[in-house]
Amino acid sequence: MHPNFPFSVHWTLVFVKLMIQVFNELTRPNIRQMKPYSAVEIPCRVKLDANEAPYGLVPGLLEVETNRYPDPEARELRHHLAQTLNVGTENIILGNGSDEVIYHLITALGGPVLYPTPTFVMYGIIAQTLAEATVPVPLDDNLDLNAAAMTEAIKRHNPRLIFLSSPNNPTGNNFDYETMLEILRLSRGIVIIDEAYQPYSTRPSVIPLMARYNNLYVMRTLSKVGLAALRVGLLIGAADGIAELNKVRLPYNVNALSQRLALAALRDGGLIEHNIKTVITERQRLFEGLAHINNITTYPSEANFILIKTNNAKTLHQRLLKNGILVKDMTSALEDCLRITIGKPEENTEILSALEEIKGAKL
Ligand SMILES: *Cc1c(COP(=O)(O)O)cnc(C)c1O
C-alpha cells in the first residue's frame, strides 16, 4: 500500500463493499439477474472441449509497428477475405471474434432475437445483456429445425434477428436446407446463418444465396480452423447493412497482431486446408470407433466435434477428466449428452481407449 494512501486496509475493504452495493443497485436489472458466463479453465492433458482445431499455425515473423494504432478498417485482411469468399470488401465487417459481431448485430438492430435451441449460447447471452427479448425455439427430435414451430414463432414475434448455426453447435448437423429457405422468405427481419463450422461440412456455403435473399447475412470465424487465439470473426452481407453495423463497431476492434497473423496464415492457406482435411478424416475414425462402444449413441457430425449420448453422462465426464481428458458436458442443454472435439490422431486414439475401458468391452 502506498504510504500516502488515505485509508487503512480495513477501511478500504469496507469502502469497497459499499461501492459494490451501490454498483449492484445501479446495475440494470437484466444484467443483475444474469449469471456470469463461465469460461473456467479446467486443467487437463487432452483438451477436447472447446471445438478448437488441434493444430496451430506458425505463419512466420511479425513486422508490426507496435507504436502505431492498427488499421481501423483492417482493409488488407478484409480485402483478402473478400477475394477468397468472392464478395466485395464492402460486404465484410470484422469482429473481435464472431462473438463481437453478434454484439454489434444486436446492438444495431435490437430484438426480438430468435434462435433454435440448443445452439451456440452467445446469441441468447448477448441479447439478454442488451435487454432484448429472446425467442428460443426447441429443435425437433432429430435435432433439426422444427419448421412448424419456427414459422409460428416468426409470425407471432416478428423477430428483428434470427440466428441459425449450420452446422449447429452443439449438435453437429446442418439444418434442413428447405426449412432455412422458408425462414428466409418468411422473415421480415435479418437472418444470420452462422457458418462457424462450414469448413468442416460437406454442404457448400450459403454465401451465394445472398444474391437471392437480401435479408441473409453469413457469419464466419477463424477460431475453429486453428486461429482461435487471434479473435477474428466476420460477417458477410449487403453493403448497406454492413455500413450500419460499422457505426457501432469500435474503431480498433481487431488488433494489429491479429490482422497481421491472420493475413499471413490465410495467404499460406495450404496449411489450414491440410489441417481441416486431417480433422475430417479423424472425425470419421472417431465416429466409427465410438459406434462400437457399449451404450454410446453417436450423432453424425458436419463439424469438428461429435455429440454423444450415453447413460450417466456426468459420471463419464468426470471419469474422463480423471484420465486427464476434458470434453464438454452438455447435460444442461441435452439430456445425457457430451460434446467431444476432434483432436490430434493420438488424442482421439486416447479418448477411444479410455471410453472402451470405462464402458466395458466393445460390442
Ligand atoms: C465458436 C462459435 C462461434 C464463436 O466464434 P468466435 O469467432 O471465436 O467468437 C460462433 N458461432 C458458433 C456456432 C460457434 O460454435
PDB file of C-alpha atoms in Angstrom, residues 13-306:
ATOM      1  CA  LEU A  13     -12.321  -3.132   2.351  1.00  0.00           C
ATOM      2  CA  VAL A  14     -15.442  -1.668   3.958  1.00  0.00           C
ATOM      3  CA  PHE A  15     -15.425   1.060   1.364  1.00  0.00           C
ATOM      4  CA  VAL A  16     -15.113  -1.447  -1.496  1.00  0.00           C
ATOM      5  CA  LYS A  17     -18.009  -3.435  -0.078  1.00  0.00           C
ATOM      6  CA  LEU A  18     -20.197  -0.325  -0.013  1.00  0.00           C
ATOM      7  CA  MET A  19     -19.185   0.530  -3.538  1.00  0.00           C
ATOM      8  CA  ILE A  20     -20.146  -2.922  -4.725  1.00  0.00           C
ATOM      9  CA  GLN A  21     -23.535  -2.494  -3.076  1.00  0.00           C
ATOM     10  CA  VAL A  22     -24.046   0.840  -4.814  1.00  0.00           C
ATOM     11  CA  PHE A  23     -22.943  -0.676  -8.118  1.00  0.00           C
ATOM     12  CA  ASN A  24     -25.333  -3.609  -7.707  1.00  0.00           C
ATOM     13  CA  GLU A  25     -28.223  -1.270  -7.083  1.00  0.00           C
ATOM     14  CA  LEU A  26     -27.373   0.800 -10.123  1.00  0.00           C
ATOM     15  CA  THR A  27     -26.840  -2.153 -12.437  1.00  0.00           C
ATOM     16  CA  ARG A  28     -29.631  -2.649 -14.951  1.00  0.00           C
ATOM     17  CA  PRO A  29     -31.999  -5.397 -13.714  1.00  0.00           C
ATOM     18  CA  ASN A  30     -31.424  -7.593 -16.786  1.00  0.00           C
ATOM     19  CA  ILE A  31     -27.672  -7.623 -16.062  1.00  0.00           C
ATOM     20  CA  ARG A  32     -28.101  -8.129 -12.308  1.00  0.00           C
ATOM     21  CA  GLN A  33     -30.238 -11.229 -12.943  1.00  0.00           C
ATOM     22  CA  MET A  34     -27.694 -12.810 -15.277  1.00  0.00           C
ATOM     23  CA  LYS A  35     -25.253 -15.477 -14.232  1.00  0.00           C
ATOM     24  CA  PRO A  36     -21.727 -14.665 -15.444  1.00  0.00           C
ATOM     25  CA  TYR A  37     -20.677 -16.723 -18.469  1.00  0.00           C
ATOM     26  CA  SER A  38     -18.320 -19.292 -17.023  1.00  0.00           C
ATOM     27  CA  ALA A  39     -15.202 -19.712 -19.089  1.00  0.00           C
ATOM     28  CA  VAL A  40     -13.409 -21.706 -16.393  1.00  0.00           C
ATOM     29  CA  GLU A  41     -10.159 -23.314 -17.411  1.00  0.00           C
ATOM     30  CA  ILE A  42     -10.159 -26.916 -16.194  1.00  0.00           C
ATOM     31  CA  PRO A  43      -6.606 -28.275 -16.189  1.00  0.00           C
ATOM     32  CA  CYS A  44      -6.251 -31.359 -18.397  1.00  0.00           C
ATOM     33  CA  ARG A  45      -3.803 -33.237 -20.605  1.00  0.00           C
ATOM     34  CA  VAL A  46      -6.074 -33.836 -23.608  1.00  0.00           C
ATOM     35  CA  LYS A  47      -8.268 -30.823 -24.309  1.00  0.00           C
ATOM     36  CA  LEU A  48     -11.315 -31.799 -26.381  1.00  0.00           C
ATOM     37  CA  ASP A  49     -13.963 -29.439 -25.008  1.00  0.00           C
ATOM     38  CA  ALA A  50     -13.858 -26.135 -26.893  1.00  0.00           C
ATOM     39  CA  ASN A  51     -14.028 -27.006 -30.618  1.00  0.00           C
ATOM     40  CA  GLU A  52     -10.592 -25.550 -31.252  1.00  0.00           C
ATOM     41  CA  ALA A  53      -8.531 -27.048 -34.077  1.00  0.00           C
ATOM     42  CA  PRO A  54      -5.816 -29.388 -32.772  1.00  0.00           C
ATOM     43  CA  TYR A  55      -3.091 -27.673 -34.809  1.00  0.00           C
ATOM     44  CA  GLY A  56      -1.867 -24.108 -34.512  1.00  0.00           C
ATOM     45  CA  LEU A  57      -0.253 -22.298 -37.384  1.00  0.00           C
ATOM     46  CA  VAL A  58       3.203 -20.758 -37.478  1.00  0.00           C
ATOM     47  CA  PRO A  59       2.859 -18.219 -40.238  1.00  0.00           C
ATOM     48  CA  GLY A  60       6.232 -16.502 -39.999  1.00  0.00           C
ATOM     49  CA  LEU A  61       7.702 -13.409 -38.484  1.00  0.00           C
ATOM     50  CA  LEU A  62       5.808 -10.365 -37.373  1.00  0.00           C
ATOM     51  CA  GLU A  63       6.659  -6.895 -38.530  1.00  0.00           C
ATOM     52  CA  VAL A  64       4.150  -4.888 -36.601  1.00  0.00           C
ATOM     53  CA  GLU A  65       4.791  -1.273 -35.679  1.00  0.00           C
ATOM     54  CA  THR A  66       3.742  -1.566 -32.072  1.00  0.00           C
ATOM     55  CA  ASN A  67       3.757   2.193 -31.535  1.00  0.00           C
ATOM     56  CA  ARG A  68       1.047   2.714 -34.146  1.00  0.00           C
ATOM     57  CA  TYR A  69      -2.666   2.053 -33.932  1.00  0.00           C
ATOM     58  CA  PRO A  70      -3.868  -0.793 -36.128  1.00  0.00           C
ATOM     59  CA  ASP A  71      -5.624  -0.094 -39.431  1.00  0.00           C
ATOM     60  CA  PRO A  72      -9.094   0.758 -38.069  1.00  0.00           C
ATOM     61  CA  GLU A  73     -10.747  -0.709 -41.153  1.00  0.00           C
ATOM     62  CA  ALA A  74      -8.468  -3.782 -41.398  1.00  0.00           C
ATOM     63  CA  ARG A  75      -8.515  -3.177 -45.139  1.00  0.00           C
ATOM     64  CA  GLU A  76      -5.850  -5.670 -46.186  1.00  0.00           C
ATOM     65  CA  LEU A  77      -7.355  -8.530 -44.215  1.00  0.00           C
ATOM     66  CA  ARG A  78     -10.889  -7.725 -45.354  1.00  0.00           C
ATOM     67  CA  HIS A  79      -9.701  -7.446 -48.938  1.00  0.00           C
ATOM     68  CA  HIS A  80      -8.055 -10.862 -48.745  1.00  0.00           C
ATOM     69  CA  LEU A  81     -11.134 -12.459 -47.163  1.00  0.00           C
ATOM     70  CA  ALA A  82     -13.369 -10.814 -49.760  1.00  0.00           C
ATOM     71  CA  GLN A  83     -11.342 -12.280 -52.614  1.00  0.00           C
ATOM     72  CA  THR A  84     -11.364 -15.744 -51.051  1.00  0.00           C
ATOM     73  CA  LEU A  85     -15.115 -15.630 -50.462  1.00  0.00           C
ATOM     74  CA  ASN A  86     -15.861 -13.988 -53.806  1.00  0.00           C
ATOM     75  CA  VAL A  87     -17.607 -10.927 -52.375  1.00  0.00           C
ATOM     76  CA  GLY A  88     -16.679  -7.238 -52.195  1.00  0.00           C
ATOM     77  CA  THR A  89     -14.576  -5.728 -49.394  1.00  0.00           C
ATOM     78  CA  GLU A  90     -17.596  -3.509 -48.598  1.00  0.00           C
ATOM     79  CA  ASN A  91     -19.577  -6.704 -47.917  1.00  0.00           C
ATOM     80  CA  ILE A  92     -17.393  -7.693 -44.946  1.00  0.00           C
ATOM     81  CA  ILE A  93     -17.162  -6.427 -41.381  1.00  0.00           C
ATOM     82  CA  LEU A  94     -14.767  -7.907 -38.840  1.00  0.00           C
ATOM     83  CA  GLY A  95     -15.265  -8.517 -35.155  1.00  0.00           C
ATOM     84  CA  ASN A  96     -13.050  -9.441 -32.249  1.00  0.00           C
ATOM     85  CA  GLY A  97     -14.290 -12.966 -32.773  1.00  0.00           C
ATOM     86  CA  SER A  98     -17.762 -13.558 -34.179  1.00  0.00           C
ATOM     87  CA  ASP A  99     -18.973 -13.090 -30.586  1.00  0.00           C
ATOM     88  CA  GLU A 100     -18.367  -9.384 -31.117  1.00  0.00           C
ATOM     89  CA  VAL A 101     -20.175  -9.460 -34.464  1.00  0.00           C
ATOM     90  CA  ILE A 102     -23.214 -10.859 -32.629  1.00  0.00           C
ATOM     91  CA  TYR A 103     -22.880  -7.974 -30.157  1.00  0.00           C
ATOM     92  CA  HIS A 104     -22.812  -5.448 -32.985  1.00  0.00           C
ATOM     93  CA  LEU A 105     -25.831  -7.017 -34.675  1.00  0.00           C
ATOM     94  CA  ILE A 106     -27.998  -7.000 -31.572  1.00  0.00           C
ATOM     95  CA  THR A 107     -26.787  -3.523 -30.585  1.00  0.00           C
ATOM     96  CA  ALA A 108     -27.681  -2.111 -34.005  1.00  0.00           C
ATOM     97  CA  LEU A 109     -30.939  -3.968 -34.674  1.00  0.00           C
ATOM     98  CA  GLY A 110     -32.349  -4.867 -31.262  1.00  0.00           C
ATOM     99  CA  GLY A 111     -34.723  -7.750 -30.609  1.00  0.00           C
ATOM    100  CA  PRO A 112     -36.700  -9.912 -30.513  1.00  0.00           C
ATOM    101  CA  VAL A 113     -33.833 -12.309 -31.235  1.00  0.00           C
ATOM    102  CA  LEU A 114     -34.973 -15.752 -32.364  1.00  0.00           C
ATOM    103  CA  TYR A 115     -32.855 -18.911 -32.437  1.00  0.00           C
ATOM    104  CA  PRO A 116     -33.437 -22.656 -32.212  1.00  0.00           C
ATOM    105  CA  THR A 117     -32.244 -24.420 -29.047  1.00  0.00           C
ATOM    106  CA  PRO A 118     -29.937 -25.934 -28.149  1.00  0.00           C
ATOM    107  CA  THR A 119     -27.495 -23.833 -30.125  1.00  0.00           C
ATOM    108  CA  PHE A 120     -24.500 -21.563 -29.612  1.00  0.00           C
ATOM    109  CA  VAL A 121     -25.183 -19.870 -26.269  1.00  0.00           C
ATOM    110  CA  MET A 122     -23.849 -16.402 -27.087  1.00  0.00           C
ATOM    111  CA  TYR A 123     -26.911 -15.400 -29.159  1.00  0.00           C
ATOM    112  CA  GLY A 124     -29.045 -15.613 -26.013  1.00  0.00           C
ATOM    113  CA  ILE A 125     -26.440 -14.276 -23.594  1.00  0.00           C
ATOM    114  CA  ILE A 126     -25.707 -11.158 -25.652  1.00  0.00           C
ATOM    115  CA  ALA A 127     -29.410 -10.465 -26.273  1.00  0.00           C
ATOM    116  CA  GLN A 128     -30.020 -10.649 -22.512  1.00  0.00           C
ATOM    117  CA  THR A 129     -27.056  -8.377 -21.811  1.00  0.00           C
ATOM    118  CA  LEU A 130     -28.582  -5.792 -24.113  1.00  0.00           C
ATOM    119  CA  ALA A 131     -32.039  -6.286 -22.536  1.00  0.00           C
ATOM    120  CA  GLU A 132     -33.530  -7.551 -25.780  1.00  0.00           C
ATOM    121  CA  ALA A 133     -36.278 -10.169 -25.893  1.00  0.00           C
ATOM    122  CA  THR A 134     -35.206 -13.684 -26.860  1.00  0.00           C
ATOM    123  CA  VAL A 135     -37.338 -16.301 -28.614  1.00  0.00           C
ATOM    124  CA  PRO A 136     -35.747 -19.738 -28.190  1.00  0.00           C
ATOM    125  CA  VAL A 137     -37.494 -22.396 -30.319  1.00  0.00           C
ATOM    126  CA  PRO A 138     -36.682 -26.036 -29.442  1.00  0.00           C
ATOM    127  CA  LEU A 139     -35.259 -28.274 -32.190  1.00  0.00           C
ATOM    128  CA  ASP A 140     -37.277 -31.359 -33.125  1.00  0.00           C
ATOM    129  CA  ASP A 141     -36.473 -34.934 -32.057  1.00  0.00           C
ATOM    130  CA  ASN A 142     -33.962 -35.281 -34.898  1.00  0.00           C
ATOM    131  CA  LEU A 143     -32.165 -32.173 -33.624  1.00  0.00           C
ATOM    132  CA  ASP A 144     -33.261 -30.373 -36.798  1.00  0.00           C
ATOM    133  CA  LEU A 145     -35.280 -27.167 -37.141  1.00  0.00           C
ATOM    134  CA  ASN A 146     -38.905 -27.620 -36.167  1.00  0.00           C
ATOM    135  CA  ALA A 147     -40.354 -25.968 -39.281  1.00  0.00           C
ATOM    136  CA  ALA A 148     -43.873 -25.538 -37.892  1.00  0.00           C
ATOM    137  CA  ALA A 149     -42.680 -24.108 -34.563  1.00  0.00           C
ATOM    138  CA  MET A 150     -40.224 -21.763 -36.290  1.00  0.00           C
ATOM    139  CA  THR A 151     -42.905 -20.478 -38.696  1.00  0.00           C
ATOM    140  CA  GLU A 152     -45.334 -19.957 -35.865  1.00  0.00           C
ATOM    141  CA  ALA A 153     -42.722 -18.132 -33.719  1.00  0.00           C
ATOM    142  CA  ILE A 154     -41.662 -15.875 -36.598  1.00  0.00           C
ATOM    143  CA  LYS A 155     -45.272 -14.908 -37.296  1.00  0.00           C
ATOM    144  CA  ARG A 156     -46.043 -14.293 -33.653  1.00  0.00           C
ATOM    145  CA  HIS A 157     -42.876 -12.445 -32.557  1.00  0.00           C
ATOM    146  CA  ASN A 158     -41.723 -10.848 -35.809  1.00  0.00           C
ATOM    147  CA  PRO A 159     -38.043 -11.125 -34.770  1.00  0.00           C
ATOM    148  CA  ARG A 160     -35.631  -8.462 -35.977  1.00  0.00           C
ATOM    149  CA  LEU A 161     -32.849 -11.057 -35.885  1.00  0.00           C
ATOM    150  CA  ILE A 162     -32.783 -14.819 -36.411  1.00  0.00           C
ATOM    151  CA  PHE A 163     -29.610 -16.821 -35.755  1.00  0.00           C
ATOM    152  CA  LEU A 164     -29.210 -20.220 -37.425  1.00  0.00           C
ATOM    153  CA  SER A 165     -25.943 -22.000 -36.705  1.00  0.00           C
ATOM    154  CA  SER A 166     -25.474 -24.509 -39.540  1.00  0.00           C
ATOM    155  CA  PRO A 167     -23.663 -26.776 -38.842  1.00  0.00           C
ATOM    156  CA  ASN A 168     -25.135 -26.318 -35.386  1.00  0.00           C
ATOM    157  CA  ASN A 169     -23.143 -26.243 -32.172  1.00  0.00           C
ATOM    158  CA  PRO A 170     -23.514 -28.497 -30.098  1.00  0.00           C
ATOM    159  CA  THR A 171     -25.464 -30.952 -32.275  1.00  0.00           C
ATOM    160  CA  GLY A 172     -23.056 -31.038 -35.259  1.00  0.00           C
ATOM    161  CA  ASN A 173     -25.710 -31.304 -38.005  1.00  0.00           C
ATOM    162  CA  ASN A 174     -26.597 -28.959 -40.844  1.00  0.00           C
ATOM    163  CA  PHE A 175     -30.172 -27.739 -40.661  1.00  0.00           C
ATOM    164  CA  ASP A 176     -32.670 -28.760 -43.330  1.00  0.00           C
ATOM    165  CA  TYR A 177     -31.955 -26.584 -46.350  1.00  0.00           C
ATOM    166  CA  GLU A 178     -35.568 -26.070 -47.455  1.00  0.00           C
ATOM    167  CA  THR A 179     -36.600 -25.006 -43.953  1.00  0.00           C
ATOM    168  CA  MET A 180     -33.813 -22.420 -43.884  1.00  0.00           C
ATOM    169  CA  LEU A 181     -35.028 -21.034 -47.231  1.00  0.00           C
ATOM    170  CA  GLU A 182     -38.578 -20.937 -45.896  1.00  0.00           C
ATOM    171  CA  ILE A 183     -37.361 -18.945 -42.868  1.00  0.00           C
ATOM    172  CA  LEU A 184     -35.544 -16.512 -45.174  1.00  0.00           C
ATOM    173  CA  ARG A 185     -38.719 -15.991 -47.215  1.00  0.00           C
ATOM    174  CA  LEU A 186     -40.958 -15.616 -44.189  1.00  0.00           C
ATOM    175  CA  SER A 187     -38.789 -13.365 -42.055  1.00  0.00           C
ATOM    176  CA  ARG A 188     -39.130  -9.600 -42.255  1.00  0.00           C
ATOM    177  CA  GLY A 189     -36.031  -9.330 -40.070  1.00  0.00           C
ATOM    178  CA  ILE A 190     -32.405 -10.215 -40.739  1.00  0.00           C
ATOM    179  CA  VAL A 191     -31.430 -13.898 -40.830  1.00  0.00           C
ATOM    180  CA  ILE A 192     -27.869 -14.715 -39.792  1.00  0.00           C
ATOM    181  CA  ILE A 193     -26.594 -18.100 -40.928  1.00  0.00           C
ATOM    182  CA  ASP A 194     -23.619 -18.782 -38.678  1.00  0.00           C
ATOM    183  CA  GLU A 195     -21.117 -20.863 -40.659  1.00  0.00           C
ATOM    184  CA  ALA A 196     -18.516 -21.182 -37.882  1.00  0.00           C
ATOM    185  CA  TYR A 197     -18.100 -24.876 -38.805  1.00  0.00           C
ATOM    186  CA  GLN A 198     -18.717 -24.689 -42.563  1.00  0.00           C
ATOM    187  CA  PRO A 199     -15.070 -25.541 -43.400  1.00  0.00           C
ATOM    188  CA  TYR A 200     -15.723 -28.982 -41.875  1.00  0.00           C
ATOM    189  CA  SER A 201     -19.045 -29.502 -43.642  1.00  0.00           C
ATOM    190  CA  THR A 202     -19.933 -31.394 -46.806  1.00  0.00           C
ATOM    191  CA  ARG A 203     -22.538 -28.746 -47.655  1.00  0.00           C
ATOM    192  CA  PRO A 204     -21.287 -25.694 -49.549  1.00  0.00           C
ATOM    193  CA  SER A 205     -21.531 -22.222 -48.054  1.00  0.00           C
ATOM    194  CA  VAL A 206     -24.822 -20.326 -48.335  1.00  0.00           C
ATOM    195  CA  ILE A 207     -22.941 -17.138 -49.309  1.00  0.00           C
ATOM    196  CA  PRO A 208     -24.161 -17.346 -52.967  1.00  0.00           C
ATOM    197  CA  LEU A 209     -27.764 -17.259 -51.640  1.00  0.00           C
ATOM    198  CA  MET A 210     -27.203 -13.631 -50.660  1.00  0.00           C
ATOM    199  CA  ALA A 211     -27.919 -12.747 -54.292  1.00  0.00           C
ATOM    200  CA  ARG A 212     -31.485 -14.053 -53.842  1.00  0.00           C
ATOM    201  CA  TYR A 213     -32.255 -13.031 -50.254  1.00  0.00           C
ATOM    202  CA  ASN A 214     -31.337  -9.511 -49.207  1.00  0.00           C
ATOM    203  CA  ASN A 215     -32.109 -10.304 -45.561  1.00  0.00           C
ATOM    204  CA  LEU A 216     -29.439 -13.034 -45.427  1.00  0.00           C
ATOM    205  CA  TYR A 217     -26.134 -12.336 -43.675  1.00  0.00           C
ATOM    206  CA  VAL A 218     -23.493 -15.008 -43.215  1.00  0.00           C
ATOM    207  CA  MET A 219     -21.191 -15.193 -40.210  1.00  0.00           C
ATOM    208  CA  ARG A 220     -17.782 -16.882 -40.246  1.00  0.00           C
ATOM    209  CA  THR A 221     -14.867 -17.185 -37.824  1.00  0.00           C
ATOM    210  CA  LEU A 222     -11.198 -18.123 -37.966  1.00  0.00           C
ATOM    211  CA  SER A 223     -11.488 -19.605 -34.467  1.00  0.00           C
ATOM    212  CA  LYS A 224     -12.392 -23.163 -35.433  1.00  0.00           C
ATOM    213  CA  VAL A 225      -9.702 -23.619 -38.084  1.00  0.00           C
ATOM    214  CA  GLY A 226      -6.603 -23.026 -35.970  1.00  0.00           C
ATOM    215  CA  LEU A 227      -6.640 -19.298 -35.192  1.00  0.00           C
ATOM    216  CA  ALA A 228      -8.804 -19.059 -32.057  1.00  0.00           C
ATOM    217  CA  ALA A 229      -6.165 -17.005 -30.237  1.00  0.00           C
ATOM    218  CA  LEU A 230      -6.403 -14.177 -32.783  1.00  0.00           C
ATOM    219  CA  ARG A 231     -10.114 -13.442 -32.208  1.00  0.00           C
ATOM    220  CA  VAL A 232     -11.172 -12.737 -35.782  1.00  0.00           C
ATOM    221  CA  GLY A 233     -14.792 -13.212 -36.818  1.00  0.00           C
ATOM    222  CA  LEU A 234     -16.598 -11.821 -39.821  1.00  0.00           C
ATOM    223  CA  LEU A 235     -19.996 -11.014 -41.176  1.00  0.00           C
ATOM    224  CA  ILE A 236     -20.720 -11.049 -44.894  1.00  0.00           C
ATOM    225  CA  GLY A 237     -23.738  -9.269 -46.315  1.00  0.00           C
ATOM    226  CA  ALA A 238     -25.253  -6.406 -48.275  1.00  0.00           C
ATOM    227  CA  ALA A 239     -23.082  -3.278 -48.173  1.00  0.00           C
ATOM    228  CA  ASP A 240     -25.785  -1.028 -46.691  1.00  0.00           C
ATOM    229  CA  GLY A 241     -26.264  -3.321 -43.689  1.00  0.00           C
ATOM    230  CA  ILE A 242     -22.519  -3.676 -43.200  1.00  0.00           C
ATOM    231  CA  ALA A 243     -22.229   0.145 -43.233  1.00  0.00           C
ATOM    232  CA  GLU A 244     -24.854   0.456 -40.472  1.00  0.00           C
ATOM    233  CA  LEU A 245     -23.039  -2.112 -38.339  1.00  0.00           C
ATOM    234  CA  ASN A 246     -19.792  -0.264 -38.882  1.00  0.00           C
ATOM    235  CA  LYS A 247     -21.272   2.629 -36.887  1.00  0.00           C
ATOM    236  CA  VAL A 248     -21.478   0.561 -33.690  1.00  0.00           C
ATOM    237  CA  ARG A 249     -18.090  -1.111 -34.146  1.00  0.00           C
ATOM    238  CA  LEU A 250     -15.274   0.422 -32.097  1.00  0.00           C
ATOM    239  CA  PRO A 251     -12.510   1.581 -34.467  1.00  0.00           C
ATOM    240  CA  TYR A 252      -9.626  -0.704 -33.464  1.00  0.00           C
ATOM    241  CA  ASN A 253     -11.599  -3.817 -32.547  1.00  0.00           C
ATOM    242  CA  VAL A 254      -9.223  -6.181 -34.366  1.00  0.00           C
ATOM    243  CA  ASN A 255      -5.696  -5.522 -33.132  1.00  0.00           C
ATOM    244  CA  ALA A 256      -2.653  -5.183 -35.375  1.00  0.00           C
ATOM    245  CA  LEU A 257      -1.070  -8.520 -34.363  1.00  0.00           C
ATOM    246  CA  SER A 258      -4.274 -10.377 -35.180  1.00  0.00           C
ATOM    247  CA  GLN A 259      -4.653  -8.600 -38.516  1.00  0.00           C
ATOM    248  CA  ARG A 260      -1.084  -9.418 -39.485  1.00  0.00           C
ATOM    249  CA  LEU A 261      -1.096 -13.036 -38.299  1.00  0.00           C
ATOM    250  CA  ALA A 262      -4.488 -13.790 -39.840  1.00  0.00           C
ATOM    251  CA  LEU A 263      -3.319 -12.423 -43.190  1.00  0.00           C
ATOM    252  CA  ALA A 264      -0.102 -14.441 -43.069  1.00  0.00           C
ATOM    253  CA  ALA A 265      -1.949 -17.642 -42.164  1.00  0.00           C
ATOM    254  CA  LEU A 266      -4.621 -17.150 -44.835  1.00  0.00           C
ATOM    255  CA  ARG A 267      -2.105 -16.306 -47.562  1.00  0.00           C
ATOM    256  CA  ASP A 268      -0.398 -19.582 -46.757  1.00  0.00           C
ATOM    257  CA  GLY A 269      -3.816 -21.258 -46.802  1.00  0.00           C
ATOM    258  CA  GLY A 270      -2.433 -24.710 -47.633  1.00  0.00           C
ATOM    259  CA  LEU A 271      -1.673 -25.449 -44.009  1.00  0.00           C
ATOM    260  CA  ILE A 272      -5.182 -24.513 -42.875  1.00  0.00           C
ATOM    261  CA  GLU A 273      -6.675 -26.706 -45.624  1.00  0.00           C
ATOM    262  CA  HIS A 274      -4.405 -29.597 -44.714  1.00  0.00           C
ATOM    263  CA  ASN A 275      -5.360 -29.404 -41.046  1.00  0.00           C
ATOM    264  CA  ILE A 276      -9.071 -29.265 -41.884  1.00  0.00           C
ATOM    265  CA  LYS A 277      -8.726 -32.419 -44.015  1.00  0.00           C
ATOM    266  CA  THR A 278      -6.914 -34.210 -41.194  1.00  0.00           C
ATOM    267  CA  VAL A 279      -9.683 -33.323 -38.748  1.00  0.00           C
ATOM    268  CA  ILE A 280     -12.357 -34.568 -41.179  1.00  0.00           C
ATOM    269  CA  THR A 281     -10.542 -37.903 -41.618  1.00  0.00           C
ATOM    270  CA  GLU A 282     -10.152 -38.198 -37.849  1.00  0.00           C
ATOM    271  CA  ARG A 283     -13.828 -37.345 -37.342  1.00  0.00           C
ATOM    272  CA  GLN A 284     -14.749 -40.403 -39.410  1.00  0.00           C
ATOM    273  CA  ARG A 285     -12.373 -42.637 -37.447  1.00  0.00           C
ATOM    274  CA  LEU A 286     -13.621 -41.328 -34.089  1.00  0.00           C
ATOM    275  CA  PHE A 287     -17.234 -41.719 -35.229  1.00  0.00           C
ATOM    276  CA  GLU A 288     -16.700 -45.360 -36.207  1.00  0.00           C
ATOM    277  CA  GLY A 289     -14.762 -46.080 -33.025  1.00  0.00           C
ATOM    278  CA  LEU A 290     -17.472 -44.549 -30.846  1.00  0.00           C
ATOM    279  CA  ALA A 291     -20.174 -46.552 -32.655  1.00  0.00           C
ATOM    280  CA  HIS A 292     -18.549 -49.753 -31.384  1.00  0.00           C
ATOM    281  CA  ILE A 293     -18.624 -48.814 -27.720  1.00  0.00           C
ATOM    282  CA  ASN A 294     -21.395 -50.086 -25.433  1.00  0.00           C
ATOM    283  CA  ASN A 295     -24.174 -47.679 -24.526  1.00  0.00           C
ATOM    284  CA  ILE A 296     -22.998 -44.727 -26.572  1.00  0.00           C
ATOM    285  CA  THR A 297     -25.213 -43.141 -29.223  1.00  0.00           C
ATOM    286  CA  THR A 298     -23.186 -41.112 -31.699  1.00  0.00           C
ATOM    287  CA  TYR A 299     -24.735 -38.296 -33.733  1.00  0.00           C
ATOM    288  CA  PRO A 300     -23.424 -37.705 -37.271  1.00  0.00           C
ATOM    289  CA  SER A 301     -21.327 -34.541 -37.461  1.00  0.00           C
ATOM    290  CA  GLU A 302     -20.551 -31.947 -40.128  1.00  0.00           C
ATOM    291  CA  ALA A 303     -18.339 -30.034 -37.690  1.00  0.00           C
ATOM    292  CA  ASN A 304     -15.070 -30.557 -35.789  1.00  0.00           C
ATOM    293  CA  PHE A 305     -16.766 -32.239 -32.841  1.00  0.00           C
ATOM    294  CA  ILE A 306     -19.067 -35.179 -32.185  1.00  0.00           C
TER     295      ILE A 306
END
